[in-house]
PDB file of C-alpha atoms and ligand atoms in Angstrom:
ATOM      1  CA  MET A  20      32.282   8.317   2.225  1.00  0.00           C
ATOM      2  CA  PRO A  21      29.535   5.589   1.831  1.00  0.00           C
ATOM      3  CA  HIS A  22      27.414   5.949   4.963  1.00  0.00           C
ATOM      4  CA  LEU A  23      24.926   3.246   6.405  1.00  0.00           C
ATOM      5  CA  LEU A  24      22.030   4.159   8.737  1.00  0.00           C
ATOM      6  CA  HIS A  25      21.370   0.799  10.671  1.00  0.00           C
ATOM      7  CA  LEU A  26      18.239   0.505  12.486  1.00  0.00           C
ATOM      8  CA  ASP A  27      17.063  -2.329  14.751  1.00  0.00           C
ATOM      9  CA  SER A  28      13.760  -2.804  16.533  1.00  0.00           C
ATOM     10  CA  SER A  29      13.649  -6.250  17.907  1.00  0.00           C
ATOM     11  CA  ILE A  30      12.664  -6.480  21.532  1.00  0.00           C
ATOM     12  CA  ASP A  31      15.139  -9.331  21.984  1.00  0.00           C
ATOM     13  CA  PRO A  32      18.684  -8.231  22.618  1.00  0.00           C
ATOM     14  CA  THR A  33      20.291 -11.736  22.684  1.00  0.00           C
ATOM     15  CA  ARG A  34      18.211 -14.204  20.456  1.00  0.00           C
ATOM     16  CA  SER A  35      16.966 -11.852  17.841  1.00  0.00           C
ATOM     17  CA  ARG A  36      17.331 -13.041  14.256  1.00  0.00           C
ATOM     18  CA  SER A  37      16.801  -9.839  12.600  1.00  0.00           C
ATOM     19  CA  ARG A  38      19.648  -8.308  14.765  1.00  0.00           C
ATOM     20  CA  ALA A  39      21.854 -11.130  13.821  1.00  0.00           C
ATOM     21  CA  ILE A  40      21.220 -10.552  10.174  1.00  0.00           C
ATOM     22  CA  THR A  41      21.564  -6.762  10.199  1.00  0.00           C
ATOM     23  CA  ALA A  42      24.752  -7.324  12.206  1.00  0.00           C
ATOM     24  CA  ALA A  43      26.116  -9.601   9.413  1.00  0.00           C
ATOM     25  CA  PHE A  44      25.241  -6.779   6.954  1.00  0.00           C
ATOM     26  CA  ALA A  45      26.856  -3.956   8.993  1.00  0.00           C
ATOM     27  CA  ASP A  46      29.871  -6.073   9.620  1.00  0.00           C
ATOM     28  CA  ALA A  47      30.438  -6.699   5.976  1.00  0.00           C
ATOM     29  CA  TRP A  48      29.787  -3.022   5.183  1.00  0.00           C
ATOM     30  CA  ARG A  49      32.623  -2.084   7.421  1.00  0.00           C
ATOM     31  CA  GLU A  50      34.851  -4.701   5.952  1.00  0.00           C
ATOM     32  CA  ARG A  51      34.878  -2.663   2.678  1.00  0.00           C
ATOM     33  CA  GLY A  52      37.010  -0.075   4.209  1.00  0.00           C
ATOM     34  CA  GLU A  53      37.457   2.677   6.712  1.00  0.00           C
ATOM     35  CA  ASP A  54      35.208   5.121   4.626  1.00  0.00           C
ATOM     36  CA  PHE A  55      32.225   2.658   4.822  1.00  0.00           C
ATOM     37  CA  THR A  56      30.904   4.250   8.071  1.00  0.00           C
ATOM     38  CA  VAL A  57      27.792   3.285  10.059  1.00  0.00           C
ATOM     39  CA  THR A  58      25.365   5.032  12.335  1.00  0.00           C
ATOM     40  CA  ALA A  59      23.492   2.558  14.328  1.00  0.00           C
ATOM     41  CA  ARG A  60      20.218   3.287  15.988  1.00  0.00           C
ATOM     42  CA  ASP A  61      18.516   0.863  18.378  1.00  0.00           C
ATOM     43  CA  LEU A  62      14.794   1.840  18.280  1.00  0.00           C
ATOM     44  CA  HIS A  63      14.127  -0.674  21.136  1.00  0.00           C
ATOM     45  CA  ALA A  64      16.834   0.320  23.561  1.00  0.00           C
ATOM     46  CA  ARG A  65      16.302   4.017  22.758  1.00  0.00           C
ATOM     47  CA  PRO A  66      12.652   4.432  21.585  1.00  0.00           C
ATOM     48  CA  VAL A  67      11.586   7.441  19.582  1.00  0.00           C
ATOM     49  CA  PRO A  68       8.431   8.931  21.418  1.00  0.00           C
ATOM     50  CA  HIS A  69       5.175   8.903  19.514  1.00  0.00           C
ATOM     51  CA  LEU A  70       4.329  12.233  17.697  1.00  0.00           C
ATOM     52  CA  THR A  71       2.265  14.398  19.803  1.00  0.00           C
ATOM     53  CA  SER A  72       1.180  16.961  17.048  1.00  0.00           C
ATOM     54  CA  ALA A  73      -0.432  16.425  13.575  1.00  0.00           C
ATOM     55  CA  ALA A  74       1.760  19.422  12.515  1.00  0.00           C
ATOM     56  CA  SER A  75       4.883  17.142  12.629  1.00  0.00           C
ATOM     57  CA  HIS A  76       3.504  15.071   9.644  1.00  0.00           C
ATOM     58  CA  TRP A  77       3.816  17.964   7.259  1.00  0.00           C
ATOM     59  CA  ALA A  78       6.609  20.241   5.942  1.00  0.00           C
ATOM     60  CA  PRO A  79       6.279  23.594   7.679  1.00  0.00           C
ATOM     61  CA  ARG A  80       4.788  25.388   4.626  1.00  0.00           C
ATOM     62  CA  LEU A  81       2.105  22.661   4.426  1.00  0.00           C
ATOM     63  CA  ARG A  82       0.848  22.988   8.084  1.00  0.00           C
ATOM     64  CA  GLN A  83      -2.654  24.320   8.814  1.00  0.00           C
ATOM     65  CA  PRO A  84      -2.901  27.977  10.126  1.00  0.00           C
ATOM     66  CA  GLY A  85      -2.377  27.659  13.918  1.00  0.00           C
ATOM     67  CA  ASP A  86      -0.753  24.300  14.017  1.00  0.00           C
ATOM     68  CA  VAL A  87       2.059  24.304  16.419  1.00  0.00           C
ATOM     69  CA  GLN A  88       4.846  21.738  16.486  1.00  0.00           C
ATOM     70  CA  PRO A  89       6.294  21.387  20.016  1.00  0.00           C
ATOM     71  CA  ALA A  90      10.008  22.574  20.004  1.00  0.00           C
ATOM     72  CA  GLU A  91      11.138  19.324  21.624  1.00  0.00           C
ATOM     73  CA  GLU A  92       9.495  17.332  18.945  1.00  0.00           C
ATOM     74  CA  SER A  93      10.715  19.472  16.150  1.00  0.00           C
ATOM     75  CA  ALA A  94      14.357  19.225  17.349  1.00  0.00           C
ATOM     76  CA  ARG A  95      13.974  15.353  17.702  1.00  0.00           C
ATOM     77  CA  GLN A  96      12.435  15.052  14.240  1.00  0.00           C
ATOM     78  CA  GLN A  97      15.002  17.187  12.663  1.00  0.00           C
ATOM     79  CA  GLU A  98      17.661  14.996  14.340  1.00  0.00           C
ATOM     80  CA  LEU A  99      16.078  11.837  12.674  1.00  0.00           C
ATOM     81  CA  LEU A 100      15.634  13.439   9.355  1.00  0.00           C
ATOM     82  CA  ASP A 101      19.277  14.575   9.417  1.00  0.00           C
ATOM     83  CA  GLU A 102      20.296  11.103  10.229  1.00  0.00           C
ATOM     84  CA  LEU A 103      18.339   9.598   7.355  1.00  0.00           C
ATOM     85  CA  LEU A 104      19.312  12.296   4.840  1.00  0.00           C
ATOM     86  CA  ALA A 105      23.040  11.680   5.655  1.00  0.00           C
ATOM     87  CA  ALA A 106      22.714   7.882   4.865  1.00  0.00           C
ATOM     88  CA  ASP A 107      23.759   6.615   1.378  1.00  0.00           C
ATOM     89  CA  ALA A 108      22.023   3.354   2.351  1.00  0.00           C
ATOM     90  CA  LEU A 109      19.463   2.260   4.999  1.00  0.00           C
ATOM     91  CA  LEU A 110      19.184  -0.940   6.857  1.00  0.00           C
ATOM     92  CA  VAL A 111      15.992  -1.744   8.784  1.00  0.00           C
ATOM     93  CA  GLY A 112      15.604  -4.636  11.114  1.00  0.00           C
ATOM     94  CA  ALA A 113      11.802  -5.257  11.233  1.00  0.00           C
ATOM     95  CA  PRO A 114      10.531  -8.230  13.053  1.00  0.00           C
ATOM     96  CA  MET A 115       6.864  -9.217  12.569  1.00  0.00           C
ATOM     97  CA  TYR A 116       4.920  -8.166  15.775  1.00  0.00           C
ATOM     98  CA  ASN A 117       1.289  -9.037  15.612  1.00  0.00           C
ATOM     99  CA  TYR A 118       1.373  -9.424  11.927  1.00  0.00           C
ATOM    100  CA  SER A 119       2.693  -5.852  11.717  1.00  0.00           C
ATOM    101  CA  LEU A 120       5.533  -3.466  12.591  1.00  0.00           C
ATOM    102  CA  PRO A 121       7.108  -3.024  16.094  1.00  0.00           C
ATOM    103  CA  SER A 122       5.692   0.151  17.372  1.00  0.00           C
ATOM    104  CA  THR A 123       9.152   1.441  17.879  1.00  0.00           C
ATOM    105  CA  LEU A 124       9.880   1.308  14.167  1.00  0.00           C
ATOM    106  CA  LYS A 125       6.466   2.708  13.372  1.00  0.00           C
ATOM    107  CA  ALA A 126       7.261   5.731  15.558  1.00  0.00           C
ATOM    108  CA  TRP A 127      10.509   6.244  13.692  1.00  0.00           C
ATOM    109  CA  ILE A 128       8.537   6.148  10.326  1.00  0.00           C
ATOM    110  CA  ASP A 129       6.027   8.704  11.706  1.00  0.00           C
ATOM    111  CA  HIS A 130       8.903  11.148  12.219  1.00  0.00           C
ATOM    112  CA  ILE A 131      10.808  10.640   8.797  1.00  0.00           C
ATOM    113  CA  HIS A 132       7.770  10.245   6.363  1.00  0.00           C
ATOM    114  CA  VAL A 133       7.025  13.884   5.983  1.00  0.00           C
ATOM    115  CA  PRO A 134       5.217  15.210   2.898  1.00  0.00           C
ATOM    116  CA  GLY A 135       6.985  18.116   1.409  1.00  0.00           C
ATOM    117  CA  VAL A 136      10.310  17.111   3.006  1.00  0.00           C
ATOM    118  CA  THR A 137      11.024  13.427   2.327  1.00  0.00           C
ATOM    119  CA  ALA A 138       8.038  12.498   0.234  1.00  0.00           C
ATOM    120  CA  PRO A 139       6.394  14.384  -2.664  1.00  0.00           C
ATOM    121  CA  PHE A 140       3.279  16.489  -2.110  1.00  0.00           C
ATOM    122  CA  ASP A 141       2.941  19.711  -3.977  1.00  0.00           C
ATOM    123  CA  THR A 142       6.528  19.673  -5.146  1.00  0.00           C
ATOM    124  CA  PRO A 143       8.624  16.417  -6.148  1.00  0.00           C
ATOM    125  CA  ASP A 144      10.668  16.242  -2.993  1.00  0.00           C
ATOM    126  CA  GLN A 145      12.188  13.013  -2.672  1.00  0.00           C
ATOM    127  CA  PRO A 146      15.839  13.399  -1.304  1.00  0.00           C
ATOM    128  CA  MET A 147      16.331   9.620  -0.668  1.00  0.00           C
ATOM    129  CA  ALA A 148      15.265   8.655  -4.297  1.00  0.00           C
ATOM    130  CA  GLY A 149      17.346   5.885  -5.667  1.00  0.00           C
ATOM    131  CA  ARG A 150      19.352   5.112  -2.381  1.00  0.00           C
ATOM    132  CA  PRO A 151      19.161   1.469  -1.361  1.00  0.00           C
ATOM    133  CA  ALA A 152      17.028   0.378   1.670  1.00  0.00           C
ATOM    134  CA  VAL A 153      17.468  -3.122   2.956  1.00  0.00           C
ATOM    135  CA  VAL A 154      14.564  -4.440   5.052  1.00  0.00           C
ATOM    136  CA  VAL A 155      15.363  -7.459   7.248  1.00  0.00           C
ATOM    137  CA  THR A 156      12.259  -9.272   8.406  1.00  0.00           C
ATOM    138  CA  SER A 157      11.977 -12.086  10.857  1.00  0.00           C
ATOM    139  CA  ARG A 158       8.706 -13.984  11.775  1.00  0.00           C
ATOM    140  CA  GLY A 159       7.918 -16.731  14.086  1.00  0.00           C
ATOM    141  CA  ALA A 160       5.692 -18.610  11.686  1.00  0.00           C
ATOM    142  CA  VAL A 161       5.351 -18.727   7.892  1.00  0.00           C
ATOM    143  CA  TYR A 162       3.324 -16.775   5.293  1.00  0.00           C
ATOM    144  CA  ASP A 163       4.008 -18.595   2.052  1.00  0.00           C
ATOM    145  CA  PRO A 164       1.817 -18.109  -0.935  1.00  0.00           C
ATOM    146  CA  GLY A 165      -0.892 -20.726  -1.078  1.00  0.00           C
ATOM    147  CA  THR A 166      -1.004 -21.310   2.606  1.00  0.00           C
ATOM    148  CA  ALA A 167      -3.891 -20.316   5.154  1.00  0.00           C
ATOM    149  CA  THR A 168      -1.650 -17.306   6.214  1.00  0.00           C
ATOM    150  CA  GLU A 169      -0.879 -15.854   2.859  1.00  0.00           C
ATOM    151  CA  GLY A 170      -1.501 -12.040   2.983  1.00  0.00           C
ATOM    152  CA  TRP A 171      -1.334 -11.909   6.784  1.00  0.00           C
ATOM    153  CA  ASP A 172       2.069 -10.189   6.551  1.00  0.00           C
ATOM    154  CA  HIS A 173       1.529  -6.440   7.343  1.00  0.00           C
ATOM    155  CA  THR A 174       5.275  -5.815   8.246  1.00  0.00           C
ATOM    156  CA  VAL A 175       6.856  -5.755   4.896  1.00  0.00           C
ATOM    157  CA  PRO A 176       4.111  -4.034   2.754  1.00  0.00           C
ATOM    158  CA  PRO A 177       4.128  -0.683   4.625  1.00  0.00           C
ATOM    159  CA  LEU A 178       7.867  -0.520   4.545  1.00  0.00           C
ATOM    160  CA  ARG A 179       7.772  -1.113   0.772  1.00  0.00           C
ATOM    161  CA  LEU A 180       5.147   1.679   0.596  1.00  0.00           C
ATOM    162  CA  ILE A 181       6.788   4.307   2.717  1.00  0.00           C
ATOM    163  CA  LEU A 182      10.534   3.714   1.795  1.00  0.00           C
ATOM    164  CA  GLY A 183       9.899   2.587  -1.812  1.00  0.00           C
ATOM    165  CA  ALA A 184       6.806   4.269  -3.277  1.00  0.00           C
ATOM    166  CA  SER A 185       6.767   7.366  -1.171  1.00  0.00           C
ATOM    167  CA  LEU A 186      10.575   8.063  -0.465  1.00  0.00           C
ATOM    168  CA  GLY A 187      11.574   6.559  -3.663  1.00  0.00           C
ATOM    169  CA  MET A 188      14.274   4.219  -2.332  1.00  0.00           C
ATOM    170  CA  GLU A 189      15.348   0.988  -4.001  1.00  0.00           C
ATOM    171  CA  VAL A 190      13.993  -1.484  -1.444  1.00  0.00           C
ATOM    172  CA  THR A 191      15.245  -5.008  -0.999  1.00  0.00           C
ATOM    173  CA  VAL A 192      13.661  -7.453   1.523  1.00  0.00           C
ATOM    174  CA  ILE A 193      15.452 -10.217   3.307  1.00  0.00           C
ATOM    175  CA  ALA A 194      13.181 -12.493   5.111  1.00  0.00           C
ATOM    176  CA  THR A 195      13.479 -15.433   7.605  1.00  0.00           C
ATOM    177  CA  ASN A 196      10.646 -17.599   8.763  1.00  0.00           C
ATOM    178  CA  LEU A 197       9.736 -20.055  11.322  1.00  0.00           C
ATOM    179  CA  THR A 198      12.029 -18.353  14.115  1.00  0.00           C
ATOM    180  CA  LEU A 199       9.733 -19.897  16.688  1.00  0.00           C
ATOM    181  CA  ALA A 200      10.443 -23.346  15.507  1.00  0.00           C
ATOM    182  CA  ASP A 201      12.827 -24.006  18.422  1.00  0.00           C
ATOM    183  CA  THR A 202      10.367 -22.974  21.044  1.00  0.00           C
ATOM    184  CA  VAL A 203       6.780 -23.832  19.688  1.00  0.00           C
ATOM    185  CA  PRO A 204       6.277 -27.550  19.524  1.00  0.00           C
ATOM    186  CA  ALA A 205       3.891 -27.278  16.609  1.00  0.00           C
ATOM    187  CA  LEU A 206       6.629 -25.803  14.443  1.00  0.00           C
ATOM    188  CA  ALA A 207       9.388 -28.053  15.685  1.00  0.00           C
ATOM    189  CA  GLU A 208       9.483 -30.399  12.606  1.00  0.00           C
ATOM    190  CA  GLN A 209      10.147 -27.412  10.491  1.00  0.00           C
ATOM    191  CA  GLN A 210      13.428 -26.556  12.388  1.00  0.00           C
ATOM    192  CA  GLY A 211      15.539 -27.608   9.377  1.00  0.00           C
ATOM    193  CA  ARG A 212      13.862 -25.000   7.187  1.00  0.00           C
ATOM    194  CA  ALA A 213      14.206 -22.444   9.821  1.00  0.00           C
ATOM    195  CA  ASP A 214      17.957 -23.089  10.142  1.00  0.00           C
ATOM    196  CA  GLU A 215      18.446 -22.998   6.412  1.00  0.00           C
ATOM    197  CA  GLU A 216      16.463 -19.687   5.947  1.00  0.00           C
ATOM    198  CA  LEU A 217      18.508 -17.980   8.728  1.00  0.00           C
ATOM    199  CA  ALA A 218      21.834 -19.151   7.219  1.00  0.00           C
ATOM    200  CA  ALA A 219      20.573 -18.029   3.621  1.00  0.00           C
ATOM    201  CA  ALA A 220      19.344 -14.455   4.966  1.00  0.00           C
ATOM    202  CA  LYS A 221      22.884 -13.916   6.659  1.00  0.00           C
ATOM    203  CA  ALA A 222      24.678 -14.987   3.387  1.00  0.00           C
ATOM    204  CA  GLU A 223      22.411 -12.633   1.387  1.00  0.00           C
ATOM    205  CA  ALA A 224      22.899  -9.683   3.820  1.00  0.00           C
ATOM    206  CA  ARG A 225      26.691 -10.027   3.669  1.00  0.00           C
ATOM    207  CA  ARG A 226      26.482 -10.281  -0.192  1.00  0.00           C
ATOM    208  CA  LEU A 227      24.370  -7.293  -0.618  1.00  0.00           C
ATOM    209  CA  ALA A 228      26.642  -5.262   2.002  1.00  0.00           C
ATOM    210  CA  LEU A 229      29.673  -6.151  -0.066  1.00  0.00           C
ATOM    211  CA  THR A 230      28.092  -5.053  -3.528  1.00  0.00           C
ATOM    212  CA  LEU A 231      25.559  -2.264  -2.880  1.00  0.00           C
ATOM    213  CA  LEU A 232      26.519   1.333  -4.114  1.00  0.00           C
TER     214      LEU A 232
HETATM  215  C1  FMN B 305       5.187  -8.853  20.550  1.00  0.00           C
HETATM  216  C2  FMN B 305       5.388  -9.998  19.595  1.00  0.00           C
HETATM  217  C3  FMN B 305       4.312 -10.323  18.703  1.00  0.00           C
HETATM  218  C4  FMN B 305       4.644 -11.321  17.703  1.00  0.00           C
HETATM  219  N1  FMN B 305       3.731 -11.391  16.663  1.00  0.00           N
HETATM  220  C5  FMN B 305       3.955 -12.435  15.729  1.00  0.00           C
HETATM  221  C6  FMN B 305       2.932 -12.625  14.607  1.00  0.00           C
HETATM  222  O1  FMN B 305       2.053 -12.067  14.514  1.00  0.00           O
HETATM  223  N2  FMN B 305       3.355 -13.605  13.739  1.00  0.00           N
HETATM  224  C7  FMN B 305       4.571 -14.344  13.834  1.00  0.00           C
HETATM  225  O2  FMN B 305       4.765 -15.140  12.843  1.00  0.00           O
HETATM  226  N3  FMN B 305       5.397 -14.208  14.855  1.00  0.00           N
HETATM  227  C8  FMN B 305       5.109 -13.194  15.648  1.00  0.00           C
HETATM  228  N4  FMN B 305       6.039 -12.992  16.789  1.00  0.00           N
HETATM  229  C9  FMN B 305       7.375 -13.919  16.742  1.00  0.00           C
HETATM  230  C10 FMN B 305       8.334 -12.942  16.172  1.00  0.00           C
HETATM  231  O3  FMN B 305       7.944 -12.564  14.750  1.00  0.00           O
HETATM  232  C11 FMN B 305       9.720 -13.784  16.087  1.00  0.00           C
HETATM  233  O4  FMN B 305      10.103 -14.114  17.269  1.00  0.00           O
HETATM  234  C12 FMN B 305      10.710 -12.959  15.296  1.00  0.00           C
HETATM  235  O5  FMN B 305      11.884 -13.881  15.157  1.00  0.00           O
HETATM  236  C13 FMN B 305      11.071 -11.698  15.970  1.00  0.00           C
HETATM  237  O6  FMN B 305      12.253 -11.069  15.354  1.00  0.00           O
HETATM  238  P1  FMN B 305      13.682 -11.199  16.160  1.00  0.00           P
HETATM  239  O7  FMN B 305      14.113 -12.684  16.151  1.00  0.00           O
HETATM  240  O8  FMN B 305      14.558 -10.322  15.318  1.00  0.00           O
HETATM  241  O9  FMN B 305      13.291 -10.743  17.472  1.00  0.00           O
HETATM  242  C14 FMN B 305       5.884 -12.057  17.730  1.00  0.00           C
HETATM  243  C15 FMN B 305       6.791 -11.809  18.849  1.00  0.00           C
HETATM  244  C16 FMN B 305       6.631 -10.877  19.693  1.00  0.00           C
HETATM  245  C17 FMN B 305       7.605 -10.430  20.812  1.00  0.00           C
END
């Protein structure tokens, strides 16, 4: 039963490019057959609260004496961990907000990046190792190498670190730029590139969903 965990975090329920691309992926995934199942979690519509206890960052055996994890937080974290661990593949909609991650997506990461449970610490725990993670990032402007904004993207790098280096997943990134070309006059002349990138991103999402695993 190949199972996909599909996360979205865009604030925009109707015009979101990342949601359109992740939807193309999830639709193609389902097309592969009834046993290609999906759990969808909308981190904007149903935000995960911020952690309230440092204990939550660690496996129980690694917590400091006296550290107490609130019961409600423990139950929520376990639900999110179970959802992730049940996934054969992970799909993450990750728009660029202020050059970085939506805070809703960061709150999810804070719950599932747990040394000693999902990430190695004193033992080589890496239960998600080798499973695919597809990150779909959308950004209003452009961050091409050689331009003044090269290196300003702090959305994708932390996802590569956490999902890839730490959890051991096989990360693929699908990016679409210039999504503000249709609303910001200074970007209007680049509308053609924006349209091409969006179409290419949807096609790549579909191709990956039909071939992964
Ligand atoms: C809160 C917020 C912050 C944003 N910050 C940036 C930014 O730093 N750089 C950028 O290029 N675009 C920025 N944008 C534009 C979004 O990246 C762009 O609209 C993108 O398409 C959002 O993803 P979505 O289409 O899936 O909603 C921001 C948008 C919002 C709502």
